[in-house]
CSV table of C-alpha atoms in Angstrom, one decimal:
chain,number,residue,atom,x,y,z
A,1,MET,CA,2.1,-6.9,-29.5
A,2,HIS,CA,4.3,-7.5,-26.6
A,3,LYS,CA,3.2,-8.1,-23.1
A,4,PRO,CA,4.4,-4.8,-21.7
A,5,SER,CA,2.2,-3.0,-24.3
A,6,CYS,CA,-0.7,-5.2,-23.5
A,7,LEU,CA,-0.3,-3.9,-19.9
A,8,LEU,CA,-0.5,-0.3,-21.0
A,9,VAL,CA,-3.7,-1.0,-23.2
A,10,VAL,CA,-5.3,-2.7,-20.4
A,11,LEU,CA,-4.6,0.3,-18.0
A,12,LEU,CA,-5.6,2.9,-20.5
A,13,LEU,CA,-8.7,0.6,-21.3
A,14,LEU,CA,-9.6,0.7,-17.5
A,15,LEU,CA,-8.9,4.4,-17.1
A,16,SER,CA,-10.9,5.4,-20.0
A,17,SER,CA,-14.0,3.5,-18.4
A,18,CYS,CA,-13.6,5.4,-15.3
A,19,GLU,CA,-16.6,7.4,-14.3
A,20,GLU,CA,-14.4,9.7,-12.2
A,21,LEU,CA,-10.8,9.7,-13.5
A,22,PHE,CA,-9.3,10.8,-10.0
A,23,GLU,CA,-10.3,10.1,-6.4
A,24,TYR,CA,-8.5,12.0,-3.8
A,25,HIS,CA,-9.7,10.2,-0.6
A,26,PRO,CA,-12.4,7.5,-0.1
A,27,ASN,CA,-13.8,10.0,2.4
A,28,GLN,CA,-14.0,13.0,0.1
A,29,ILE,CA,-17.5,14.8,-0.3
A,30,ARG,CA,-17.6,15.7,-4.0
A,31,LEU,CA,-21.1,15.8,-5.2
A,32,ASP,CA,-22.6,16.7,-8.6
A,33,ALA,CA,-25.6,19.4,-8.4
A,34,HIS,CA,-28.2,16.6,-8.9
A,35,GLU,CA,-26.6,14.9,-5.7
A,36,LYS,CA,-27.3,17.7,-3.5
A,37,ASP,CA,-30.4,18.7,-1.0
A,38,LEU,CA,-32.2,15.4,-2.4
A,39,THR,CA,-34.7,15.6,0.7
A,40,ALA,CA,-35.8,19.2,-0.7
A,41,LEU,CA,-35.9,18.0,-4.2
A,42,HIS,CA,-38.0,15.0,-3.5
A,43,LEU,CA,-40.4,17.0,-1.1
A,44,ALA,CA,-40.7,19.5,-4.0
A,45,ARG,CA,-41.7,16.7,-6.1
A,46,ILE,CA,-44.2,15.2,-3.4
A,47,SER,CA,-45.8,18.8,-3.1
A,48,THR,CA,-46.9,18.6,-6.7
A,49,GLN,CA,-48.7,15.5,-6.2
A,50,SER,CA,-52.4,15.4,-4.8
A,51,ALA,CA,-52.7,13.0,-1.8
A,52,GLY,CA,-55.6,10.5,-1.9
A,53,ASP,CA,-57.6,9.3,0.8
A,54,THR,CA,-55.5,6.3,1.0
A,55,LEU,CA,-51.9,6.8,0.8
A,56,ARG,CA,-49.6,4.2,-0.8
A,57,LEU,CA,-45.9,4.1,0.5
A,58,LEU,CA,-43.1,1.6,-0.4
A,59,VAL,CA,-40.7,1.2,2.8
A,60,MET,CA,-37.5,-0.3,2.1
A,61,GLY,CA,-33.9,0.2,3.8
A,62,ASP,CA,-30.5,-0.9,4.8
A,63,THR,CA,-28.9,-0.7,1.2
A,64,GLN,CA,-25.4,-0.8,2.6
A,65,ARG,CA,-23.4,-2.4,0.0
A,66,PHE,CA,-26.2,-4.2,-1.5
A,67,TYR,CA,-26.1,-2.6,-4.9
A,68,ASP,CA,-27.5,-5.5,-7.0
A,69,ASP,CA,-30.4,-6.1,-4.8
A,70,ALA,CA,-31.1,-2.4,-4.7
A,71,VAL,CA,-31.1,-2.4,-8.7
A,72,ASP,CA,-34.0,-5.2,-8.2
A,73,PHE,CA,-35.8,-3.5,-5.7
A,74,VAL,CA,-36.2,-0.6,-8.0
A,75,ALA,CA,-37.6,-2.9,-10.6
A,76,LYS,CA,-40.1,-4.3,-8.4
A,77,ALA,CA,-41.1,-0.8,-7.0
A,78,ASN,CA,-41.6,0.4,-10.4
A,79,ALA,CA,-44.1,-2.4,-11.2
A,80,PHE,CA,-46.5,-1.0,-8.5
A,81,ARG,CA,-49.0,1.5,-9.4
A,82,ASP,CA,-49.8,4.8,-7.8
A,83,ILE,CA,-47.3,5.0,-5.2
A,84,ASP,CA,-47.1,8.3,-3.4
A,85,PHE,CA,-43.4,7.9,-2.2
A,86,VAL,CA,-40.8,5.4,-1.2
A,87,VAL,CA,-39.3,5.7,2.1
A,88,HIS,CA,-35.5,4.5,2.8
A,89,GLN,CA,-35.2,3.5,6.3
A,90,GLY,CA,-31.4,4.5,6.8
A,91,ASP,CA,-27.9,2.6,6.4
A,92,ILE,CA,-27.9,3.8,3.1
A,93,SER,CA,-24.3,3.6,3.1
A,94,ASP,CA,-21.8,0.9,4.7
A,95,PHE,CA,-18.8,2.9,5.7
A,96,GLY,CA,-20.4,6.3,5.6
A,97,MET,CA,-18.7,7.3,2.4
A,98,ALA,CA,-20.2,9.8,-0.2
A,99,GLN,CA,-19.3,7.4,-2.9
A,100,GLU,CA,-21.7,4.7,-1.6
A,101,HIS,CA,-24.3,7.4,-1.4
A,102,LYS,CA,-23.7,8.5,-5.0
A,103,TRP,CA,-24.0,4.9,-6.0
A,104,VAL,CA,-27.1,4.1,-4.2
A,105,GLN,CA,-28.8,7.3,-5.5
A,106,ASP,CA,-27.6,6.4,-9.0
A,107,ILE,CA,-30.0,3.2,-8.7
A,108,LEU,CA,-32.8,4.9,-6.7
A,109,LYS,CA,-32.9,7.7,-9.2
A,110,GLN,CA,-34.7,5.2,-11.6
A,111,LEU,CA,-37.7,5.0,-9.4
A,112,LYS,CA,-40.8,6.4,-10.8
A,113,TRP,CA,-41.7,7.7,-7.3
A,114,PRO,CA,-39.9,10.1,-4.9
A,115,CYS,CA,-37.8,8.8,-2.4
A,116,LEU,CA,-37.1,10.1,1.0
A,117,THR,CA,-34.4,8.8,3.5
A,118,VAL,CA,-33.8,8.9,7.1
A,119,ILE,CA,-30.0,8.6,8.5
A,120,GLY,CA,-28.8,5.4,9.9
A,121,ASN,CA,-26.0,4.6,12.2
A,122,HIS,CA,-23.9,3.4,9.3
A,123,ASP,CA,-24.5,6.8,7.6
A,124,LEU,CA,-23.0,8.6,10.7
A,125,LEU,CA,-19.6,6.8,10.4
A,126,ALA,CA,-16.4,9.0,9.5
A,127,ASN,CA,-17.5,12.2,8.2
A,128,GLY,CA,-20.9,10.7,7.0
A,129,ARG,CA,-23.0,13.2,9.0
A,130,ASN,CA,-21.5,16.0,6.5
A,131,VAL,CA,-22.1,13.6,3.7
A,132,TYR,CA,-25.7,13.2,4.8
A,133,ARG,CA,-26.4,16.9,5.3
A,134,GLU,CA,-24.8,18.0,1.9
A,135,MET,CA,-26.6,15.1,0.3
A,136,TYR,CA,-30.1,15.0,1.7
A,137,GLY,CA,-30.4,17.7,4.1
A,138,ALA,CA,-31.4,17.9,7.7
A,139,LEU,CA,-31.3,14.7,10.0
A,140,ASN,CA,-34.6,15.4,11.4
A,141,TYR,CA,-37.4,17.0,9.4
A,142,ALA,CA,-41.1,16.5,8.9
A,143,PHE,CA,-44.0,17.4,6.2
A,144,VAL,CA,-47.7,17.0,6.0
A,145,TYR,CA,-49.1,15.1,3.0
A,146,GLY,CA,-52.8,14.8,2.8
A,147,HIS,CA,-54.3,13.7,6.4
A,148,THR,CA,-50.9,12.5,7.6
A,149,LYS,CA,-47.7,14.1,8.9
A,150,PHE,CA,-44.6,12.2,8.3
A,151,VAL,CA,-41.7,12.8,11.0
A,152,PHE,CA,-38.2,11.6,10.2
A,153,LEU,CA,-35.5,11.7,12.7
A,154,ASP,CA,-32.0,10.6,13.9
A,155,THR,CA,-32.5,7.6,16.6
A,156,ASN,CA,-28.9,6.5,16.5
A,157,GLY,CA,-28.2,6.9,19.9
A,158,ARG,CA,-25.1,4.7,20.0
A,159,GLU,CA,-23.4,6.8,17.6
A,160,TYR,CA,-23.5,9.6,20.1
A,161,GLY,CA,-22.3,7.6,23.0
A,162,PHE,CA,-25.7,7.5,24.3
A,163,ASN,CA,-25.5,11.0,25.2
A,164,GLY,CA,-29.2,11.6,26.2
A,165,LYS,CA,-29.7,13.9,23.3
A,166,VAL,CA,-30.6,11.5,20.3
A,167,PRO,CA,-33.4,11.2,19.4
A,168,ASP,CA,-34.3,14.9,20.2
A,169,LEU,CA,-37.4,14.1,22.0
A,170,GLY,CA,-38.3,18.1,22.6
A,171,TRP,CA,-38.2,18.3,18.7
A,172,LEU,CA,-40.5,15.0,18.2
A,173,GLN,CA,-43.0,16.0,20.9
A,174,GLU,CA,-43.3,19.5,19.0
A,175,GLN,CA,-43.9,17.8,15.6
A,176,VAL,CA,-46.4,15.2,16.9
A,177,THR,CA,-48.5,17.8,18.8
A,178,PRO,CA,-51.0,19.1,16.5
A,179,ALA,CA,-51.3,23.0,16.5
A,180,PRO,CA,-54.9,24.3,16.6
A,181,GLY,CA,-56.5,24.0,13.2
A,182,ALA,CA,-53.9,21.6,12.0
A,183,SER,CA,-54.7,19.8,8.7
A,184,TRP,CA,-53.4,16.5,9.6
A,185,GLN,CA,-55.1,13.8,11.6
A,186,GLN,CA,-52.4,11.4,12.2
A,187,ALA,CA,-48.5,11.3,12.3
A,188,VAL,CA,-46.1,8.5,11.2
A,189,VAL,CA,-42.8,8.6,12.7
A,190,ILE,CA,-39.9,7.1,10.6
A,191,SER,CA,-36.3,6.4,12.1
A,192,HIS,CA,-33.6,4.0,11.6
A,193,MET,CA,-33.3,2.5,15.0
A,194,PRO,CA,-36.2,1.0,16.6
A,195,PRO,CA,-36.7,2.0,20.1
A,196,PHE,CA,-36.4,-1.5,21.4
A,197,SER,CA,-33.0,-1.9,20.0
A,198,SER,CA,-29.7,-2.2,22.3
A,199,ASP,CA,-28.4,0.6,19.9
A,200,PHE,CA,-31.1,3.3,20.8
A,201,ASP,CA,-30.3,5.2,23.8
A,202,SER,CA,-32.1,3.2,26.7
A,203,ARG,CA,-32.9,6.2,28.9
A,204,LEU,CA,-35.0,7.6,25.9
A,205,ALA,CA,-36.7,4.4,24.9
A,206,LEU,CA,-39.6,4.7,27.2
A,207,PRO,CA,-39.8,8.8,26.9
A,208,PHE,CA,-40.0,8.1,23.0
A,209,HIS,CA,-42.8,5.6,23.3
A,210,GLN,CA,-44.7,7.9,25.7
A,211,ALA,CA,-44.0,10.9,23.3
A,212,LEU,CA,-45.7,8.9,20.6
A,213,GLN,CA,-48.5,7.8,22.8
A,214,GLN,CA,-49.2,11.0,24.7
A,215,SER,CA,-49.6,12.6,21.0
A,216,GLY,CA,-52.8,10.6,20.4
A,217,ARG,CA,-52.0,10.9,16.7
A,218,VAL,CA,-49.3,8.4,16.1
A,219,ARG,CA,-50.4,4.9,15.3
A,220,LEU,CA,-47.3,3.9,13.5
A,221,SER,CA,-43.5,4.1,13.8
A,222,LEU,CA,-41.4,2.7,11.0
A,223,HIS,CA,-37.7,1.3,11.3
A,224,GLY,CA,-35.0,-0.4,9.9
A,225,HIS,CA,-31.6,-1.6,11.2
A,226,ASP,CA,-32.5,-5.1,12.1
A,227,HIS,CA,-32.2,-6.6,8.7
A,228,ASN,CA,-35.2,-8.5,9.6
A,229,TRP,CA,-39.1,-8.3,9.7
A,230,ASN,CA,-40.8,-7.2,12.9
A,231,THR,CA,-44.0,-5.7,13.6
A,232,VAL,CA,-44.6,-5.0,17.4
A,233,GLN,CA,-48.1,-3.7,18.9
A,234,ALA,CA,-47.1,-2.0,22.1
A,235,PRO,CA,-49.5,-3.3,24.7
A,236,ASP,CA,-52.2,-0.9,26.1
A,237,SER,CA,-51.2,1.6,23.2
A,238,PRO,CA,-52.2,2.5,19.9
A,239,VAL,CA,-48.6,2.6,18.6
A,240,THR,CA,-47.4,-0.1,16.1
A,241,TYR,CA,-43.8,-0.4,15.5
A,242,HIS,CA,-42.9,-1.8,12.2
A,243,VAL,CA,-39.4,-3.0,11.1
A,244,THR,CA,-38.7,-3.5,7.5
A,245,THR,CA,-36.0,-5.9,6.4
A,246,THR,CA,-32.8,-5.0,4.3
A,247,VAL,CA,-33.0,-5.0,0.5
A,248,LYS,CA,-30.3,-7.8,0.9
A,249,ASN,CA,-33.0,-10.2,2.1
A,250,ARG,CA,-35.0,-8.9,-0.9
A,251,GLY,CA,-38.0,-7.6,1.1
A,252,PHE,CA,-39.9,-4.2,1.8
A,253,SER,CA,-42.9,-3.2,3.1
A,254,PHE,CA,-45.9,-1.9,1.1
A,255,LEU,CA,-47.9,0.6,3.3
A,256,GLN,CA,-51.3,2.0,2.9
A,257,ILE,CA,-52.6,4.7,5.2
A,258,TRP,CA,-56.0,6.0,5.4
A,259,GLU,CA,-57.6,8.5,7.9
A,260,ASP,CA,-58.0,6.1,10.8
A,261,GLY,CA,-56.1,3.0,10.1
A,262,PHE,CA,-53.3,1.5,7.9
A,263,ALA,CA,-52.3,-1.9,6.6
A,264,ILE,CA,-48.6,-3.3,5.9
A,265,GLU,CA,-48.1,-6.0,3.5
A,266,ARG,CA,-44.5,-7.8,3.6
A,267,ILE,CA,-43.3,-7.8,-0.1
A,268,GLN,CA,-40.6,-10.3,-1.4
A,269,PHE,CA,-38.7,-10.1,-4.7
B,1,MET,CA,-20.1,21.3,8.8
B,2,PRO,CA,-16.8,19.9,7.7
B,3,SER,CA,-14.7,19.2,10.8
B,4,ASN,CA,-11.5,21.3,11.1
B,5,GLU,CA,-10.2,19.4,14.3
B,6,TYR,CA,-7.5,16.9,14.0
B,7,SER,CA,-6.0,15.2,16.8
B,8,PHE,CA,-2.3,14.7,16.0
B,9,ASP,CA,-1.4,14.3,19.7
B,10,MET,CA,-3.1,10.9,19.5
B,11,LYS,CA,-1.3,7.7,19.8
B,12,PRO,CA,1.2,7.6,16.6
B,13,PRO,CA,-0.5,6.2,13.7
B,14,ILE,CA,0.0,2.5,13.1
B,15,ALA,CA,1.0,3.2,9.5
B,16,PHE,CA,3.9,5.2,10.8
B,17,LEU,CA,5.1,2.6,13.1
B,18,THR,CA,4.9,-0.3,10.6
B,19,THR,CA,6.9,1.7,7.9
B,20,ALA,CA,9.6,2.5,10.4
B,21,LEU,CA,9.9,-1.2,11.6
B,22,PHE,CA,9.7,-2.3,7.7
B,23,LEU,CA,12.3,0.0,6.8
B,24,GLN,CA,14.6,-0.8,9.7
B,25,VAL,CA,14.4,-4.6,9.6
B,26,SER,CA,14.7,-4.6,5.7
B,27,THR,CA,18.1,-2.5,6.1
B,28,TYR,CA,19.4,-5.1,8.4
B,29,ALA,CA,18.2,-8.0,6.5
B,30,LEU,CA,18.9,-7.3,2.9
B,31,GLY,CA,21.6,-4.6,3.2
B,32,GLN,CA,22.5,-2.4,0.3
B,33,GLU,CA,22.7,-4.4,-2.7
B,34,ASN,CA,22.3,-1.5,-5.0
B,35,LYS,CA,25.0,0.9,-6.1
B,36,GLU,CA,23.0,3.7,-6.4
B,37,PRO,CA,21.7,5.7,-3.2
B,38,PRO,CA,18.5,3.7,-2.4
B,39,TYR,CA,16.6,6.6,-1.0
B,40,HIS,CA,14.2,8.8,-3.0
B,41,VAL,CA,11.4,11.3,-2.5
B,42,LYS,CA,8.1,11.4,-4.3
B,43,ALA,CA,5.1,13.8,-4.9
B,44,GLN,CA,1.7,12.4,-5.8
B,45,PHE,CA,-1.5,13.6,-7.2
B,46,ALA,CA,-4.7,11.7,-6.1
B,47,GLY,CA,-4.4,8.1,-5.2
B,48,ASP,CA,-6.7,8.1,-2.1
B,49,ILE,CA,-4.3,10.0,0.2
B,50,GLY,CA,-5.2,13.4,-0.7
B,51,LEU,CA,-5.1,16.0,-3.6
B,52,VAL,CA,-1.4,16.1,-3.3
B,53,SER,CA,1.0,14.2,-1.0
B,54,VAL,CA,4.6,14.1,-0.4
B,55,GLY,CA,6.5,10.9,0.3
B,56,ALA,CA,10.0,9.5,1.0
B,57,GLY,CA,11.2,6.0,0.9
B,58,ARG,CA,13.9,3.6,-0.3
B,59,SER,CA,14.2,0.8,-2.6
B,60,PHE,CA,15.3,-2.9,-2.0
B,61,LEU,CA,16.4,-5.9,-4.0
B,62,ARG,CA,18.0,-3.8,-6.9
B,63,GLY,CA,14.8,-1.6,-7.2
B,64,LYS,CA,12.3,-4.5,-7.3
B,65,VAL,CA,10.7,-3.4,-4.1
B,66,GLU,CA,10.2,0.2,-2.9
B,67,ALA,CA,8.7,1.2,0.4
B,68,ASP,CA,7.3,4.9,0.9
B,69,LEU,CA,5.8,6.7,3.7
B,70,PHE,CA,3.4,9.6,2.5
B,71,LEU,CA,1.8,12.5,4.1
B,72,GLY,CA,-1.4,13.8,1.9
B,73,TYR,CA,-3.6,16.6,2.1
B,74,LEU,CA,-7.0,17.3,0.8
B,75,PRO,CA,-8.3,21.0,1.1
B,76,GLU,CA,-12.1,21.3,1.8
B,77,ARG,CA,-12.5,23.7,-1.3
B,78,VAL,CA,-11.7,20.4,-3.4
B,79,GLY,CA,-12.7,17.5,-1.3
B,80,GLY,CA,-15.7,18.9,0.4
B,81,ASP,CA,-13.9,18.2,3.8
B,82,ARG,CA,-10.3,18.9,4.8
B,83,ILE,CA,-8.6,15.7,5.1
B,84,VAL,CA,-5.1,14.7,6.4
B,85,THR,CA,-3.7,11.3,5.6
B,86,ALA,CA,-0.5,9.3,6.4
B,87,ALA,CA,0.1,6.3,4.3
B,88,VAL,CA,2.7,3.7,4.0
B,89,LYS,CA,3.0,2.5,0.7
B,90,ALA,CA,4.9,-0.9,-0.9
B,91,THR,CA,5.5,-1.3,-4.6
B,92,CYS,CA,6.4,-4.3,-6.4
B,93,VAL,CA,8.4,-4.1,-9.6
B,94,PRO,CA,8.4,-7.4,-11.0
B,95,VAL,CA,9.5,-6.6,-14.6
B,96,LYS,CA,12.5,-5.0,-15.9
B,97,ALA,CA,12.5,-1.6,-17.2
B,98,LEU,CA,12.4,-1.3,-21.2
B,99,GLN,CA,14.6,1.2,-22.9
B,100,VAL,CA,12.5,3.6,-25.1
B,101,ARG,CA,14.6,5.8,-27.0
B,102,SER,CA,16.4,7.6,-23.9
B,103,LEU,CA,13.8,6.7,-21.5
B,104,ASP,CA,13.4,3.6,-19.2
B,105,TRP,CA,9.9,2.4,-18.9
B,106,GLN,CA,8.7,0.0,-16.3
B,107,PRO,CA,5.8,-1.4,-17.7
B,108,LEU,CA,4.4,-3.1,-14.6
B,109,ARG,CA,4.3,-1.7,-10.9
B,110,THR,CA,1.8,-3.1,-8.5
B,111,GLY,CA,1.6,-2.8,-4.6
B,112,LEU,CA,-0.6,-2.0,-1.7
B,113,GLN,CA,-1.2,1.1,0.6
B,114,ALA,CA,-2.5,1.4,4.0
B,115,GLY,CA,-3.6,5.2,4.8
B,116,HIS,CA,-4.4,6.4,8.1
B,117,THR,CA,-6.9,9.3,8.1
B,118,PHE,CA,-6.5,11.8,10.9
B,119,GLY,CA,-9.5,13.3,12.9
B,120,ARG,CA,-11.7,12.4,15.7
B,121,GLU,CA,-14.5,11.3,13.5
B,122,TYR,CA,-12.6,8.4,12.3
B,123,PHE,CA,-11.5,5.4,14.2
B,124,ALA,CA,-8.5,2.9,13.5
B,125,PHE,CA,-10.0,0.5,16.0
B,126,GLU,CA,-13.8,0.5,17.2
B,127,PRO,CA,-13.7,2.4,20.5
B,128,GLN,CA,-14.6,-0.1,23.1
B,129,ASP,CA,-16.5,2.3,25.4
B,130,LYS,CA,-18.7,3.1,22.4
B,131,TYR,CA,-19.3,-0.4,20.6
B,132,PRO,CA,-19.9,-3.8,21.5
B,133,LYS,CA,-16.8,-6.2,20.3
B,134,SER,CA,-16.7,-6.2,16.6
B,135,TYR,CA,-19.9,-4.1,16.2
B,136,TYR,CA,-18.9,-2.8,12.8
B,137,GLY,CA,-15.7,-5.2,12.0
B,138,PHE,CA,-13.8,-2.4,10.0
B,139,SER,CA,-11.9,0.8,10.6
B,140,THR,CA,-12.9,4.0,9.3
B,141,ALA,CA,-9.4,5.7,9.8
B,142,ILE,CA,-7.6,2.9,8.0
B,143,HIS,CA,-8.0,2.5,4.3
B,144,LEU,CA,-6.3,-0.1,2.3
B,145,TYR,CA,-5.5,0.4,-1.4
B,146,SER,CA,-4.1,-1.6,-4.0
B,147,PHE,CA,-3.0,-0.5,-7.3
B,148,ILE,CA,-1.5,-1.3,-10.9
B,149,GLY,CA,0.7,0.9,-13.0
B,150,GLY,CA,3.9,1.9,-14.4
B,151,GLN,CA,6.6,4.4,-14.4
B,152,VAL,CA,9.1,6.3,-16.9
B,153,ASP,CA,12.3,7.0,-15.7
B,154,PHE,CA,14.6,9.7,-17.3
B,155,SER,CA,17.8,8.1,-15.9
B,156,ARG,CA,19.6,8.1,-19.3
B,157,THR,CA,18.9,11.8,-20.1
B,158,LYS,CA,21.3,14.6,-19.2
B,159,GLN,CA,18.7,16.9,-17.8
B,160,LEU,CA,16.6,14.9,-15.5
B,161,PRO,CA,18.8,11.8,-14.6
B,162,ARG,CA,17.1,11.3,-11.0
B,163,VAL,CA,13.6,11.9,-12.0
B,164,GLY,CA,10.9,9.4,-12.9
B,165,ILE,CA,7.1,9.8,-13.3
B,166,TYR,CA,4.6,7.0,-12.3
B,167,TYR,CA,1.0,6.5,-13.1
B,168,GLU,CA,-1.4,4.1,-11.5
B,169,ALA,CA,-4.7,2.8,-11.4
B,170,GLY,CA,-6.1,2.0,-7.9
B,171,SER,CA,-9.0,1.1,-5.6
B,172,SER,CA,-9.7,1.1,-2.1
B,173,ALA,CA,-10.6,-2.2,-0.3
B,174,GLU,CA,-14.0,-1.1,0.4
B,175,TYR,CA,-14.7,-0.7,-3.1
B,176,LEU,CA,-13.1,-4.0,-4.1
B,177,ILE,CA,-15.0,-6.0,-1.8
B,178,SER,CA,-18.3,-4.0,-3.0
B,179,TYR,CA,-17.4,-5.0,-6.5
B,180,ALA,CA,-17.0,-8.5,-5.6
B,181,GLN,CA,-20.4,-8.8,-4.2
B,182,ASN,CA,-22.1,-6.8,-6.7
B,183,PRO,CA,-20.8,-7.5,-10.2
B,184,ARG,CA,-23.9,-6.3,-11.8
B,185,TYR,CA,-24.3,-2.8,-10.8
B,186,LEU,CA,-20.5,-2.0,-9.9
B,187,SER,CA,-17.5,-2.3,-12.6
B,188,PRO,CA,-14.0,-1.6,-12.6
B,189,GLY,CA,-14.7,1.5,-14.1
B,190,LYS,CA,-16.7,2.7,-11.1
B,191,ILE,CA,-14.1,1.6,-8.6
B,192,PHE,CA,-10.5,2.5,-10.2
B,193,HIS,CA,-9.1,5.8,-10.3
B,194,LEU,CA,-5.8,7.3,-11.7
B,195,ALA,CA,-2.9,8.6,-9.6
B,196,LEU,CA,0.0,10.2,-10.9
B,197,GLY,CA,3.5,11.1,-9.2
B,198,VAL,CA,7.1,12.1,-9.6
B,199,ARG,CA,9.8,10.3,-7.9
B,200,MET,CA,13.4,11.7,-7.4
B,201,LYS,CA,16.2,9.7,-6.3
B,202,LEU,CA,18.4,11.3,-3.9
C-alpha cells in the first residue's frame, strides 16, 4: 500500500475510535442523560442508605487535568469498606469545559460510593457555571444524613470580582441554624475556597467564620483549592478548617464523624 | 442559564487582526505565483468553531499553504449554549494531489487554527482587575486547535470544477496537553473529532 493510502487508513482508524465523532466547540454543553442532575442522583442514592452512629466519608478534590491520578484514587477509595459517600472539593475541571467534567465523571462513576461535589473557581471559568448547573445542580445545597447536616456552598469570591455576595452568608446562616425540632445535631460545611485564602472575598472571611461559630453546631469546615494539606483549629472557637490536597499529590482525607466529634486521617495512594 | 449576551463591541478579536496582517504581508512578500485566482470560500461542519462556519481565504505557494478566516455559529439547541466564534486557520498541503479517476485527492493536509470565542464569560487575556498576574496562565476565549486530514477536488470534472470537499481530524490544545499528561486514561479517540467542509475557488 502506498503512503497516501496509509494516511487515509490511519485517519479512518483514529476516527473509528472516536467516542464522539464531532465536536462543535470546546465550550459546548452536550450531556448524555446519565451526565445530568448528578447531585440529585447521588442524594437519592444516599437517602436509601441508613446512616450509622459514625459516618465515614472520603474527601478528595482538585481533579483538574489529573485524570490518571483520579483513576488511581477510585481504586484506592473502592478498597475502603462501608463508606457513606465521597466528597469532591471542587475544581473538577481545569478550563471549565463540559468535556473535562464528562471525563472526570466517567472515572468517578466507577466508585462504589455515592459522590457529591462542590463548585471550584476553575469550574466557574468560561460558561462553566452553566456546565455545573446542568451536570450537577444547584451551586449551594444542603441535606441531612443521620445526625449531621451537610452544607455545600460556592465560596469562590474572586470569580465574582469580590462582589460581597459570594459566599451567600444569609443562606449559610439559615442552613446552619437549626429549626425547632431539627433532627441533626451538627453541621459540616463544605466549600472549595478556604476563608483564609486570598481568593476568598476578604470582607466576608470573618463574617463566614462568625456564621459557623454562632451556629453552635458547626465543628468542621472542609475545603480544597490549596493543592496541599492544612488543618487549622480556629483560636477560641470550636471550628476546625480542614483543607484536602489534590489527587495530583495522590492524597485524600478519610473522615469519620460521630455525634460529638470527628477524626481526620490523611491517606496517600 | 445559557448566556445570550455577546460583546461584539469589544476590541477587535486578535484572530482577525492576525489574519489581516498575515494576508497583507504574504501578498506583498510572495506575490501571486499561481495562475488560478488564489481566493476561495469555505463552509465547514464542526471543527471546534461551531456547528457550522463560513470562511474566506486564499492560497499561497502554488496551493501549498492556505490561510482562512472563519466565522462559526453554534445554536443553543445543539450546543447547550449559543456560541459565536471567529477563527484564523492556516493549512499546509505538503503532498501533491493524486489523480483518482476524475478526482484530485490531497492525501495530507495539516494545520493550526486559533479560535476566538465571543462573550462576556470568556477572556482572551486574564482581566488584570480580577486576577493577580498569570493566575490561570491560559485564555478561555482563544482555543488553539490542530488538525490532520485531506481534500478531494473536483477540478477536472465538468460539473463542479471549482469545488473540493475536505475532512480533518482535530483536537484542541487543551485536550492535547491533557492527553500528554494522562496517557493512561485519555487516548486519541477521546480527544480527536471529525470536521467536514466544502471549498469553492473564486
